[in-house]
Coordinates of N, CA, C and O in Angstrom, one line a residue:
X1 N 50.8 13.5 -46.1 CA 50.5 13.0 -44.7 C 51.6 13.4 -43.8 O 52.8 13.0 -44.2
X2 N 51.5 14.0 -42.8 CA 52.8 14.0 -41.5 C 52.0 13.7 -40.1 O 50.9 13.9 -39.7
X3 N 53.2 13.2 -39.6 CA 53.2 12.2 -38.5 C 52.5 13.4 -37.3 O 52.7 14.6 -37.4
X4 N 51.7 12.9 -36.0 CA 51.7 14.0 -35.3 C 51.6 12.4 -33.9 O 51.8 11.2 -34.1
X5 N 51.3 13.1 -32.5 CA 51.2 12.7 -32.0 C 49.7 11.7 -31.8 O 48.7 12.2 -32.2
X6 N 49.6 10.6 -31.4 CA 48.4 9.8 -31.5 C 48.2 9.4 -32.9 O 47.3 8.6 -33.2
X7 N 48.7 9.8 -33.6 CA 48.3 9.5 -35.5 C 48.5 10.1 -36.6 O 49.6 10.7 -36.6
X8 N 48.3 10.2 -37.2 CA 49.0 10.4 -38.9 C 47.5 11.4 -39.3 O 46.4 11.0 -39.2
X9 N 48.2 12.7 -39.5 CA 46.8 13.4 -40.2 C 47.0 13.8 -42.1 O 47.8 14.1 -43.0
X10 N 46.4 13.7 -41.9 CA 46.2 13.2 -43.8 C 44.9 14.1 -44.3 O 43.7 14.0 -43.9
X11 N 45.4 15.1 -45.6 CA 44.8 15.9 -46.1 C 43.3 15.5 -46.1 O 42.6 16.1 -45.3
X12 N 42.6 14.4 -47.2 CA 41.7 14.0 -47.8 C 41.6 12.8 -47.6 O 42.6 12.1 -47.8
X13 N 40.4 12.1 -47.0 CA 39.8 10.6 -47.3 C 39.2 11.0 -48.1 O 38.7 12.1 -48.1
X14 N 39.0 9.8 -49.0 CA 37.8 9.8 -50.3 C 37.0 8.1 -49.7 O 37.4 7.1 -49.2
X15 N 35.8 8.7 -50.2 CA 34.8 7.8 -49.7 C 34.2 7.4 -51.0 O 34.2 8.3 -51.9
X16 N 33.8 6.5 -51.3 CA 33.0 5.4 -52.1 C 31.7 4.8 -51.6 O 31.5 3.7 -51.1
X17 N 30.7 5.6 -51.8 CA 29.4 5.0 -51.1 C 28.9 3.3 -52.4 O 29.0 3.3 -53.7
X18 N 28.6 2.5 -51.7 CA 28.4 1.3 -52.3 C 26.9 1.5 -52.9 O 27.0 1.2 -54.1
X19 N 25.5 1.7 -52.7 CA 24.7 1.8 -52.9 C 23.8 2.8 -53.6 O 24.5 3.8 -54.0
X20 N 22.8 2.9 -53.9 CA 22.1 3.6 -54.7 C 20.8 4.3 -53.6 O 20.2 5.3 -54.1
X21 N 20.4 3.9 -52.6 CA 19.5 3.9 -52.0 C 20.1 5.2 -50.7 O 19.2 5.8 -50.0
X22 N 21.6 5.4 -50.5 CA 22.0 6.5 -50.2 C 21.8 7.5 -51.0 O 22.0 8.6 -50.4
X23 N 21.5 7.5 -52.3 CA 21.9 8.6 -53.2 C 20.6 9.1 -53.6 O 20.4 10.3 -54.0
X24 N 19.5 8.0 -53.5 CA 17.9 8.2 -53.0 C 17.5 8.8 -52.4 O 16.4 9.4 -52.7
X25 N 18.1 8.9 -51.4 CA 17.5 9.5 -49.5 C 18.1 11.2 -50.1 O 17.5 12.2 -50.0
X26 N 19.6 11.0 -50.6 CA 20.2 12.6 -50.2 C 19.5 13.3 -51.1 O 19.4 14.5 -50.7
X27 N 18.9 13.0 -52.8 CA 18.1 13.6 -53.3 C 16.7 13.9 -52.8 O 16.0 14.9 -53.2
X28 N 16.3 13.0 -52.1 CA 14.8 13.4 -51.7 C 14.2 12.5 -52.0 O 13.1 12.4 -51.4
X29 N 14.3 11.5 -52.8 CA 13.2 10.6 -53.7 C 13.0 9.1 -53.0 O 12.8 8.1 -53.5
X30 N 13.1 9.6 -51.4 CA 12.6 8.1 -50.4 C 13.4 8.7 -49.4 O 14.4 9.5 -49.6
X31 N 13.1 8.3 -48.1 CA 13.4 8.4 -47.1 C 14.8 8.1 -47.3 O 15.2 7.6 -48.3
X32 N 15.8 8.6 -46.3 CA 17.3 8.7 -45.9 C 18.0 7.4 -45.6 O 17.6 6.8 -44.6
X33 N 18.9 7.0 -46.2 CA 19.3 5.8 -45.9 C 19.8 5.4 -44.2 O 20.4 6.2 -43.6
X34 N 19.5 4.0 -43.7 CA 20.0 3.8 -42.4 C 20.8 2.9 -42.0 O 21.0 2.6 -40.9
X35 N 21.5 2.3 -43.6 CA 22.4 1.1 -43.6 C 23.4 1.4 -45.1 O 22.7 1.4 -46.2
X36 N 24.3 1.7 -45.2 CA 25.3 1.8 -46.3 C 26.5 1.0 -45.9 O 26.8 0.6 -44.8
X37 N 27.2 0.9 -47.4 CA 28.2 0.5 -47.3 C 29.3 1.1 -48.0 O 29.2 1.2 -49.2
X38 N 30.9 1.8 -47.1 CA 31.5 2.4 -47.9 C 32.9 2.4 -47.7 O 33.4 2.4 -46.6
X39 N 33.5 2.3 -49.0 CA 35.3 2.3 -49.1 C 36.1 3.4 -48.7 O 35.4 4.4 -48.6
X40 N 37.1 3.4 -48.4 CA 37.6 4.9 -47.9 C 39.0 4.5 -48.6 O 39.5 3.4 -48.7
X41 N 39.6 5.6 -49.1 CA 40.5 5.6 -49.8 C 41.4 7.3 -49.8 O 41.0 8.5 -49.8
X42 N 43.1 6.5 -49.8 CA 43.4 7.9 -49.9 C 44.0 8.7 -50.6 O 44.9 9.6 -50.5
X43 N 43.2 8.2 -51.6 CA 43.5 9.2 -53.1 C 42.0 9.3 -54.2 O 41.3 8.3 -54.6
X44 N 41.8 10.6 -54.6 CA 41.0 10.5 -56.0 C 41.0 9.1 -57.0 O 40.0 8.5 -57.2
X45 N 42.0 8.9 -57.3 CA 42.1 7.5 -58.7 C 41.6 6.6 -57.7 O 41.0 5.9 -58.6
X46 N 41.3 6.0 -56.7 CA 41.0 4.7 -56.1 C 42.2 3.4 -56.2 O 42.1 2.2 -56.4
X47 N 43.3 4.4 -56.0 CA 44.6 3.3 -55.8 C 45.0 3.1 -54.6 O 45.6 2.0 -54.3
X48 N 44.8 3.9 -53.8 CA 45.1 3.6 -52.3 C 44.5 2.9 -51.2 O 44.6 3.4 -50.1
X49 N 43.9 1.7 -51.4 CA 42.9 1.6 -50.3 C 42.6 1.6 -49.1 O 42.3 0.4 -49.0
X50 N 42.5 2.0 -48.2 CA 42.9 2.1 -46.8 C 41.8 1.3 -46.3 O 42.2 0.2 -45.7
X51 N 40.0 1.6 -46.3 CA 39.0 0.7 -45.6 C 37.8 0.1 -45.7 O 37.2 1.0 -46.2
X52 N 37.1 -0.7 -45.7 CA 35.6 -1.1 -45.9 C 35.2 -1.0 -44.7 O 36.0 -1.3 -43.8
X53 N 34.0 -0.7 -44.5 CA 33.0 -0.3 -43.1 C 31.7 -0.2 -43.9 O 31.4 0.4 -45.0
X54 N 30.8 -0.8 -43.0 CA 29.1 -0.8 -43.2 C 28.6 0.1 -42.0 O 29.1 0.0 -40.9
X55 N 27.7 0.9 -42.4 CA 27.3 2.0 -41.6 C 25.8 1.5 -41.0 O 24.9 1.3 -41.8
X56 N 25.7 1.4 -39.6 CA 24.1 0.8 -39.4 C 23.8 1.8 -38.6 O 24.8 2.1 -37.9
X57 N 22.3 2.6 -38.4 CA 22.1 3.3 -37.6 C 21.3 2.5 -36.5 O 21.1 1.3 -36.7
X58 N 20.9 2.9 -35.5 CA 19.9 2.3 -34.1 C 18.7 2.0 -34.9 O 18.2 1.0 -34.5
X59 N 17.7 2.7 -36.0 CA 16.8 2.7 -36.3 C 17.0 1.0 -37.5 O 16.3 0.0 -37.6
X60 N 17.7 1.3 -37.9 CA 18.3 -0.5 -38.8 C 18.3 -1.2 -37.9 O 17.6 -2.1 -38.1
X61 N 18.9 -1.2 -36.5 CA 19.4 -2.5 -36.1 C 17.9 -3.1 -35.7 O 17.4 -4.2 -35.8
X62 N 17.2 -1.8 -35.0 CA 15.7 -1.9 -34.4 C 15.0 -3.0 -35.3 O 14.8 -4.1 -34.8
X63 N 14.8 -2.8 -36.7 CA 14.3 -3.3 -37.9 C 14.7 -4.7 -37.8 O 14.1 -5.7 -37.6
X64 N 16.1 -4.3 -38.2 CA 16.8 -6.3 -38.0 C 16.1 -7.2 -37.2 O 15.8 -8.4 -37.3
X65 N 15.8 -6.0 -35.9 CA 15.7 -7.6 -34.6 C 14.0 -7.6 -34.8 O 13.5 -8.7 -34.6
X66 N 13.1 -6.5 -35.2 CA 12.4 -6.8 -35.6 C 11.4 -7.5 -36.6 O 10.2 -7.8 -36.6
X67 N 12.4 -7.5 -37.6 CA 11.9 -7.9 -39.1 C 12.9 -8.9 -39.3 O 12.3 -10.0 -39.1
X68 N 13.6 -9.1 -39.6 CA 14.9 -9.8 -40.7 C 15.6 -11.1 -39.5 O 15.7 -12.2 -40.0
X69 N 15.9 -10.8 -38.2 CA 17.1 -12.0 -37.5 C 15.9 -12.7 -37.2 O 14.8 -12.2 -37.1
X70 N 16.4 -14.0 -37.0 CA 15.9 -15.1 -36.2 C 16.3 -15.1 -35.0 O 17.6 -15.0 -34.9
X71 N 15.7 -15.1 -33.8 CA 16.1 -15.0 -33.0 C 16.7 -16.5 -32.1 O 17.0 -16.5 -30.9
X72 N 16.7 -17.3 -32.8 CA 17.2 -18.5 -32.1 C 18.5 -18.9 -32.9 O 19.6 -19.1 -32.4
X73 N 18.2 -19.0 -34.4 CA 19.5 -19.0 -35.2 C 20.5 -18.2 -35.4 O 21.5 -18.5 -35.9
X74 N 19.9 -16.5 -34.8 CA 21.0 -15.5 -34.8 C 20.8 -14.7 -33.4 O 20.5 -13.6 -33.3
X75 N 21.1 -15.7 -32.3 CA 20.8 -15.0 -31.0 C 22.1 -14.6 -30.3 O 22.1 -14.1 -29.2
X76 N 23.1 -14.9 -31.1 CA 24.3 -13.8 -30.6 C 24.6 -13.0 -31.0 O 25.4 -12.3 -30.4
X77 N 24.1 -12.7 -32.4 CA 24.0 -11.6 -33.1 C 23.1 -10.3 -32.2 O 23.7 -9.3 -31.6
X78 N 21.9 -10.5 -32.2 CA 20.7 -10.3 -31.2 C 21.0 -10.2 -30.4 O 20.6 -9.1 -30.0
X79 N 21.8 -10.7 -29.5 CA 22.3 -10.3 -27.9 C 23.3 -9.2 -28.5 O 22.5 -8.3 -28.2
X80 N 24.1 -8.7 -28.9 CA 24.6 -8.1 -29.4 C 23.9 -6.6 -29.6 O 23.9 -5.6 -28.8
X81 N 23.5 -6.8 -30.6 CA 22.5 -5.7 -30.8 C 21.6 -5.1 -29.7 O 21.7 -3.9 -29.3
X82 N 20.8 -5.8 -29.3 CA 20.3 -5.6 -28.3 C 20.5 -5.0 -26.6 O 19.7 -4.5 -25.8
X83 N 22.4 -5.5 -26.6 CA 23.2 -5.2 -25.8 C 23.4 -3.7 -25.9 O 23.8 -3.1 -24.9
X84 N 23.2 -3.0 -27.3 CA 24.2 -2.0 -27.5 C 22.7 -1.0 -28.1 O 22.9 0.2 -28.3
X85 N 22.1 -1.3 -28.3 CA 20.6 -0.6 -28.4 C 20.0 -0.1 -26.5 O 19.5 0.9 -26.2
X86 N 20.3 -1.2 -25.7 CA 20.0 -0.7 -24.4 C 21.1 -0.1 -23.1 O 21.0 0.1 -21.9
X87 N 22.5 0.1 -24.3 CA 23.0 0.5 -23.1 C 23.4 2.1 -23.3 O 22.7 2.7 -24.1
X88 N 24.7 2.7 -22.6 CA 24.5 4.0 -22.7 C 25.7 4.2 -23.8 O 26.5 5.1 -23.6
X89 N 25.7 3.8 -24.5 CA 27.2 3.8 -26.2 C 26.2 4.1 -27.0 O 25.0 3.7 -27.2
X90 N 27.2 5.2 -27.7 CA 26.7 5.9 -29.1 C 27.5 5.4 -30.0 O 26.9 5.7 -31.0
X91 N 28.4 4.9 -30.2 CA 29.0 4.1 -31.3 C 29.3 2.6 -30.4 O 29.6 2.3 -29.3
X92 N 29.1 1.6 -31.9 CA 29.8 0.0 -31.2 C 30.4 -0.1 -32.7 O 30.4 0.5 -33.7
X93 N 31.1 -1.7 -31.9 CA 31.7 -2.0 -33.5 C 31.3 -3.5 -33.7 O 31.8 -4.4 -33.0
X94 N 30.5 -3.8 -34.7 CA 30.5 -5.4 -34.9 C 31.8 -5.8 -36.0 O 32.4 -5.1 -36.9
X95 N 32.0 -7.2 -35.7 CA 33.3 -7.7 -36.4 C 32.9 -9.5 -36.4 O 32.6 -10.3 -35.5
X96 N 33.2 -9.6 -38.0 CA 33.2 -10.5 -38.6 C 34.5 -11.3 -39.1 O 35.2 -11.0 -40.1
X97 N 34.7 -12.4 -38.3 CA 36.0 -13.0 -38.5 C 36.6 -14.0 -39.4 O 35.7 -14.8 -39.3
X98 N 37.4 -14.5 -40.1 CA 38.2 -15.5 -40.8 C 36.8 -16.3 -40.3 O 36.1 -15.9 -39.3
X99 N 36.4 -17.4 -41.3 CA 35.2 -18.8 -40.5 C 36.1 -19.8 -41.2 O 35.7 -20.9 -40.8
X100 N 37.1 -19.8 -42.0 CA 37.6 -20.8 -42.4 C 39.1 -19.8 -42.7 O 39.5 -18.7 -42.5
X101 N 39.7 -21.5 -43.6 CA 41.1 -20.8 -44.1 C 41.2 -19.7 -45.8 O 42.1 -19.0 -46.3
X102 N 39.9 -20.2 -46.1 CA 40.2 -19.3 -47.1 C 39.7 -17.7 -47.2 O 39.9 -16.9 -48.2
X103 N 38.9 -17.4 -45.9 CA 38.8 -16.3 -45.1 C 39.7 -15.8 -45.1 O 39.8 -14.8 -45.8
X104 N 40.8 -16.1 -44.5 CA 42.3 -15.5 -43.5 C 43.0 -14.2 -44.4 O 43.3 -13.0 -44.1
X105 N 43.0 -15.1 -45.5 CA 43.2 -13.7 -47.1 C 42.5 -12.7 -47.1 O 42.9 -11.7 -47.8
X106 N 41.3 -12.7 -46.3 CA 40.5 -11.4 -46.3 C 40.6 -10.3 -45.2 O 40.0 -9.3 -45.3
X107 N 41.6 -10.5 -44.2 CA 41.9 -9.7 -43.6 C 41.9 -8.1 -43.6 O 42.6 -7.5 -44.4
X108 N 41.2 -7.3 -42.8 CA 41.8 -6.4 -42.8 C 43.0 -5.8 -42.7 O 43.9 -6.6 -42.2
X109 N 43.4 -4.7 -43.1 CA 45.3 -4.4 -43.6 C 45.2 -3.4 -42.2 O 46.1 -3.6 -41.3
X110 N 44.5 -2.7 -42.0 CA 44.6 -1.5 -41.0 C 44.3 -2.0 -39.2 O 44.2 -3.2 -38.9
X111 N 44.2 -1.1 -38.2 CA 43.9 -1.7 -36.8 C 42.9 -2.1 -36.7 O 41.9 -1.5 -37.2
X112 N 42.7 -2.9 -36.1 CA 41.4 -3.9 -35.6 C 41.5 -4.8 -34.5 O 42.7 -5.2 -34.5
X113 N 40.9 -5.3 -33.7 CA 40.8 -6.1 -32.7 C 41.2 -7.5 -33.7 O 40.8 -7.8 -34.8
X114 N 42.1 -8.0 -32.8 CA 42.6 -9.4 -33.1 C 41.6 -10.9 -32.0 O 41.5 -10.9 -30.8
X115 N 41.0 -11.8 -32.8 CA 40.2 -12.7 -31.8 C 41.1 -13.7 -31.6 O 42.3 -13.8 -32.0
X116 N 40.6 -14.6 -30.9 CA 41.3 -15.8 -30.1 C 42.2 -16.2 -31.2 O 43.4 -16.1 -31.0
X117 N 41.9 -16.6 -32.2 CA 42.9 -17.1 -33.3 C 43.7 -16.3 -33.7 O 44.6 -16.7 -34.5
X118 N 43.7 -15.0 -33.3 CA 45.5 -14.7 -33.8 C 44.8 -13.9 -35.2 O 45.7 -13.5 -36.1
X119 N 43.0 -13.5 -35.5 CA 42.9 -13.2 -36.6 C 42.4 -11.6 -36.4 O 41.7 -11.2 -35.4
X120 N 42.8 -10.7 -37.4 CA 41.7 -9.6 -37.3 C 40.6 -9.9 -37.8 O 40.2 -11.1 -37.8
X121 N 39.7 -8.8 -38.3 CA 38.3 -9.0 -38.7 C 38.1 -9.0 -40.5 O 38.4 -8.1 -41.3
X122 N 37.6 -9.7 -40.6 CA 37.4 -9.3 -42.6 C 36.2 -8.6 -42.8 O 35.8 -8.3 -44.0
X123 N 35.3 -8.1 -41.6 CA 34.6 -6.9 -41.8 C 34.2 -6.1 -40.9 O 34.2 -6.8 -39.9
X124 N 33.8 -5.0 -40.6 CA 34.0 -4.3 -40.0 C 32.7 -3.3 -39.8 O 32.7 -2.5 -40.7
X125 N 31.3 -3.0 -38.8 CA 30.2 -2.9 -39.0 C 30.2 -1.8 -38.1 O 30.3 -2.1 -36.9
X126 N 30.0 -0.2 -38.3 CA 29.6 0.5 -37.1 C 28.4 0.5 -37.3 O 27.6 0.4 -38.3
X127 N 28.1 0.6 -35.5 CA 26.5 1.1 -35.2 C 26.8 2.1 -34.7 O 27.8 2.5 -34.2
X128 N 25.6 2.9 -34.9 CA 25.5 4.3 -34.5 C 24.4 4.9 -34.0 O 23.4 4.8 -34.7
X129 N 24.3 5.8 -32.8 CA 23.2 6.3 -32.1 C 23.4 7.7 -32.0 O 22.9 8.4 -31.2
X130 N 24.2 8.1 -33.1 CA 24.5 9.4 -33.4 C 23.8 10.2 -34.7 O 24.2 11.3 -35.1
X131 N 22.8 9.6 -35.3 CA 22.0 9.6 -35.9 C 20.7 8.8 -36.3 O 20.9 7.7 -36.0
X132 N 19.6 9.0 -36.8 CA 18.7 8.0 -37.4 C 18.8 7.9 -38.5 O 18.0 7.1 -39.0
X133 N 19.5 8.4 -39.4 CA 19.9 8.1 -40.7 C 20.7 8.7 -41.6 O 21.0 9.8 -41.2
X134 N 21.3 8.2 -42.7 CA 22.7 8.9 -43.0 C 22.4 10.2 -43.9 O 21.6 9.9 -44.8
X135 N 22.6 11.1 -43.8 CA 23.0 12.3 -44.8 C 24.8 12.4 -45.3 O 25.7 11.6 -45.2
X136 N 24.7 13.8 -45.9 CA 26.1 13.6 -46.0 C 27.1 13.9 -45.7 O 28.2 13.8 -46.1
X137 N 26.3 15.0 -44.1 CA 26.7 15.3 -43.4 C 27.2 14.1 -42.1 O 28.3 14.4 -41.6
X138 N 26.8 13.3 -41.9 CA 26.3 12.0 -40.7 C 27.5 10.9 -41.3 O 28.0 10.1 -40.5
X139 N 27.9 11.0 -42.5 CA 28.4 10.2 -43.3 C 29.8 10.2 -43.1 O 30.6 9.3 -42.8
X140 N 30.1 12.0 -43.4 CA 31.5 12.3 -42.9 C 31.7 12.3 -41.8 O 32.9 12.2 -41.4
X141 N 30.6 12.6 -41.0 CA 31.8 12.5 -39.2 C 31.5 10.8 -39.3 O 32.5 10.5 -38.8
X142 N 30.8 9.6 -39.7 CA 30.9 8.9 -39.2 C 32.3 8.7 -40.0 O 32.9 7.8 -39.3
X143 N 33.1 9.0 -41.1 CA 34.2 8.4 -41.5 C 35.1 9.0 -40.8 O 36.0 8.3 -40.4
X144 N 35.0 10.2 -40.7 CA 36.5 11.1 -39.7 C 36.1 10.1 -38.4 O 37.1 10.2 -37.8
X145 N 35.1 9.1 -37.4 CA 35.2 8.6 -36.8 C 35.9 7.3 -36.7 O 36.4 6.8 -35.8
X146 N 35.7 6.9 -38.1 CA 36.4 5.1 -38.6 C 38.0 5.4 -38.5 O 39.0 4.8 -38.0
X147 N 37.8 6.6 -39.1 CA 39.7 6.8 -39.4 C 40.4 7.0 -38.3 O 41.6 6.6 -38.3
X148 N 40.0 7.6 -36.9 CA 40.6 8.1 -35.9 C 40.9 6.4 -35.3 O 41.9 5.8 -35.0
X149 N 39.4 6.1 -35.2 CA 40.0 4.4 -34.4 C 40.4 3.3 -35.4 O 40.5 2.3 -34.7
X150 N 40.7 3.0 -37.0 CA 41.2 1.9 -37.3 C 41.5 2.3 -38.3 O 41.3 1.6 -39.3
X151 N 42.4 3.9 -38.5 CA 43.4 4.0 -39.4 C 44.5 5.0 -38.5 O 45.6 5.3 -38.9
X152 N 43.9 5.3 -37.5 CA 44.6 6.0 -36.9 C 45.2 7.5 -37.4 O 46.4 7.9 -37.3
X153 N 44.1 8.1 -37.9 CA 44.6 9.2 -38.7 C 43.4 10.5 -38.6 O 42.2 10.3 -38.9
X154 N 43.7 11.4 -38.2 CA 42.7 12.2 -38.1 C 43.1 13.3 -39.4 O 44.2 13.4 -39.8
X155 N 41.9 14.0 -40.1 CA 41.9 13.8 -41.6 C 41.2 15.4 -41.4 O 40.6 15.9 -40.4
X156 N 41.5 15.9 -42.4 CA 40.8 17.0 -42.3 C 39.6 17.2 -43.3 O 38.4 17.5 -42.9
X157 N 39.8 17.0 -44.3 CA 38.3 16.8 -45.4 C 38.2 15.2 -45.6 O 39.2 14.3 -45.6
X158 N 36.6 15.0 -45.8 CA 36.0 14.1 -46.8 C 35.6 14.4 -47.7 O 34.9 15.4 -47.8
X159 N 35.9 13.4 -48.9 CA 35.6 13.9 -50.0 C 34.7 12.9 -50.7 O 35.4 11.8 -50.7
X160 N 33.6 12.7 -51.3 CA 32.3 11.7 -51.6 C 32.9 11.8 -53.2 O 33.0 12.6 -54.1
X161 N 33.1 10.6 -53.2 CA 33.6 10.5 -55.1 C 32.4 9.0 -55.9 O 31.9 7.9 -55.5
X162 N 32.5 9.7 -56.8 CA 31.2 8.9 -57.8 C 29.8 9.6 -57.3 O 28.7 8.9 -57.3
X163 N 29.8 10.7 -56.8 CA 28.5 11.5 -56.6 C 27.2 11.6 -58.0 O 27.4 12.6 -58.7
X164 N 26.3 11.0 -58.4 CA 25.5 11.0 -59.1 C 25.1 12.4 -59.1 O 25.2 13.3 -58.3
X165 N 24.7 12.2 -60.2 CA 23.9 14.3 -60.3 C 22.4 13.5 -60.2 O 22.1 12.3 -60.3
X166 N 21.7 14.7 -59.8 CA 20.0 14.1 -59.5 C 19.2 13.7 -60.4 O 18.3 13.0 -60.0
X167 N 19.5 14.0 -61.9 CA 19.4 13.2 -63.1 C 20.0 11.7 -63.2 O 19.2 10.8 -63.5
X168 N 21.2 11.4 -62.9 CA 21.6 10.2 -62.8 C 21.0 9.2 -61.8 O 20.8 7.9 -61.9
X169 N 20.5 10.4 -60.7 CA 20.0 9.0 -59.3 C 18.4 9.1 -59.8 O 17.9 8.1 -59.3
X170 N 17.4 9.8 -60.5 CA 16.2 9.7 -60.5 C 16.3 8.8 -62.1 O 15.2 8.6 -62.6
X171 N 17.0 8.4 -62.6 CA 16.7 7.4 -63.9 C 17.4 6.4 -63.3 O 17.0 5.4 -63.7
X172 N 18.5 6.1 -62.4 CA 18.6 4.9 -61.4 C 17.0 4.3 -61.0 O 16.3 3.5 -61.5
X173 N 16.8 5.2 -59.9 CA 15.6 4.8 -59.2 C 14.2 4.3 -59.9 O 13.4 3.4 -59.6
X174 N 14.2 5.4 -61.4 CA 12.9 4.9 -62.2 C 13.8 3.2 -62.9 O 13.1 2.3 -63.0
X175 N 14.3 3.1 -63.1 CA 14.5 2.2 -64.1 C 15.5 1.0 -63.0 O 15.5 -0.1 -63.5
X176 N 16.1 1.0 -62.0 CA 16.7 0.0 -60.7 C 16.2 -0.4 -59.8 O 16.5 -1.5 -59.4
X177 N 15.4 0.5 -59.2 CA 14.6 0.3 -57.9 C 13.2 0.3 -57.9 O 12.7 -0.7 -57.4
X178 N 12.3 1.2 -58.6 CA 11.1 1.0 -58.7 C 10.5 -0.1 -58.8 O 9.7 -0.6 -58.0
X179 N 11.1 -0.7 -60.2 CA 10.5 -1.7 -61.2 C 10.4 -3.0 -59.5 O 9.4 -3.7 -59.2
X180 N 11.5 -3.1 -58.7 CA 11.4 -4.5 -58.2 C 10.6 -4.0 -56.6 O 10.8 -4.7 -55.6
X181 N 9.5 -2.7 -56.6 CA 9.0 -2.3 -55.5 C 7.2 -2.5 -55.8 O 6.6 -1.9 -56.7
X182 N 6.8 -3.5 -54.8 CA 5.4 -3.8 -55.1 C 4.8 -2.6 -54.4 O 3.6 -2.5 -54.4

C-alpha cells in the first residue's frame, strides 16, 4: 500500500460474495442477482478485514416497496427508498445504527457518517442505479466504489475469492435452492 494524495492505493481488494444466488445468476442458471452481500478484505488468507456492504440495485428496492415493506411500519425506510428511486442519484447509501448498547461493539472500523449519538453505522447498504443487476463486472466497480468513499483507498484490481466452478454452483442450486422453490 503507499500513501498518495486523497487516499491510500492498495494493490488488491479481495471480495467475499456471501450468497449462492450470485453465483446462480453469473452461471446462467436463473436470472442475475439484484441484492448481495459482500466482505472486502485486504489479503487472500481473509486476515485483514477492511468491509461489509449489501449491494441493492433500483430493480430490488422497486420489489421491496412493492412486495416485502409495510408501508406504515417501515415508512421511513420507504420514504427513503423512494426518495432516492425518484431523484437524480445513481448511488445512495442506507446506514443502520447501534439500536442499543450492545450494538455499539458492532461498529464499523473504517469512514462512515457518525449519527446524533456520537455512533457510526454497524451496516452499511449501497443502492445503485448504475445497474439492474449484479454481474461480475457491476460487482467490481461497485467495490472500487465502496473503497474510494469508506476506505479511502483507490485499488487497482478486485479479486472474487471462493469462486465456485459451475459444477459446484449447479449441485448447490439442484440440491440448496431448488428443493425450497414451489
Amino acid at each position: 500500500m503507499e500513501k498518495q494524495k486523497g487516499g491510500t492505493i492498495i494493490s488488491t481488494v479481495y471480495v467475499k460474495v456471501r450468497h449462492w444466488l450470485f453465483w446462480y445468476g453469473v452461471y446462467g442458471f436463473c436470472p442475475t442477482s439484484c441484492n448481495d452481500e459482500i466482505t472486502l478484505y485486504s489479503d487472500k488468507e481473509l486476515r485483514n478485514f477492511l468491509g461489509y456492504f449489501e449491494l441493492t440495485t433500483e430493480t430490488s428496492l422497486r420489489y421491496l416497496l412493492d412486495h416485502e415493506l409495510d408501508k406504515t411500519e417501515d415508512k421511513n425506510y420507504c420514504e427513503e427508498i423512494e426518495n432516492f428511486l425518484n431523484s437524480q442519484k445513481v448511488i445512495h447509501y442506507s446506514y443502520i445504527y447501534p439500536r442499543n448498547v450492545e450494538d455499539v461493539s458492532d461498529q464499523v472500523s473504517h469512514f462512515a457518517p457518525i449519527n446524533e449519538n456520537g455512533h457510526k453505522p454497524v451496516y452499511i447498504e449501497m443502492w445503485s442505479k448504475l445497474s439492474r443487476s449484479w454481474d461480475i463486472d457491476q460487482l467490481k466497480m461497485s467495490v472500487r466504489i465502496l473503497a474510494k468513499d469508506f476506505l479511502h483507498m483507490e485499488i487497482c484490481n478486485v479479486e472474487l475469492l471462493e469462486v465456485p466452478t459451475h459444477e459446484e454452483t449447479r449441485l448447490s442450486l439442484q440440491n440448496e435452492y431448488k428443493p425450497f422453490i414451489k
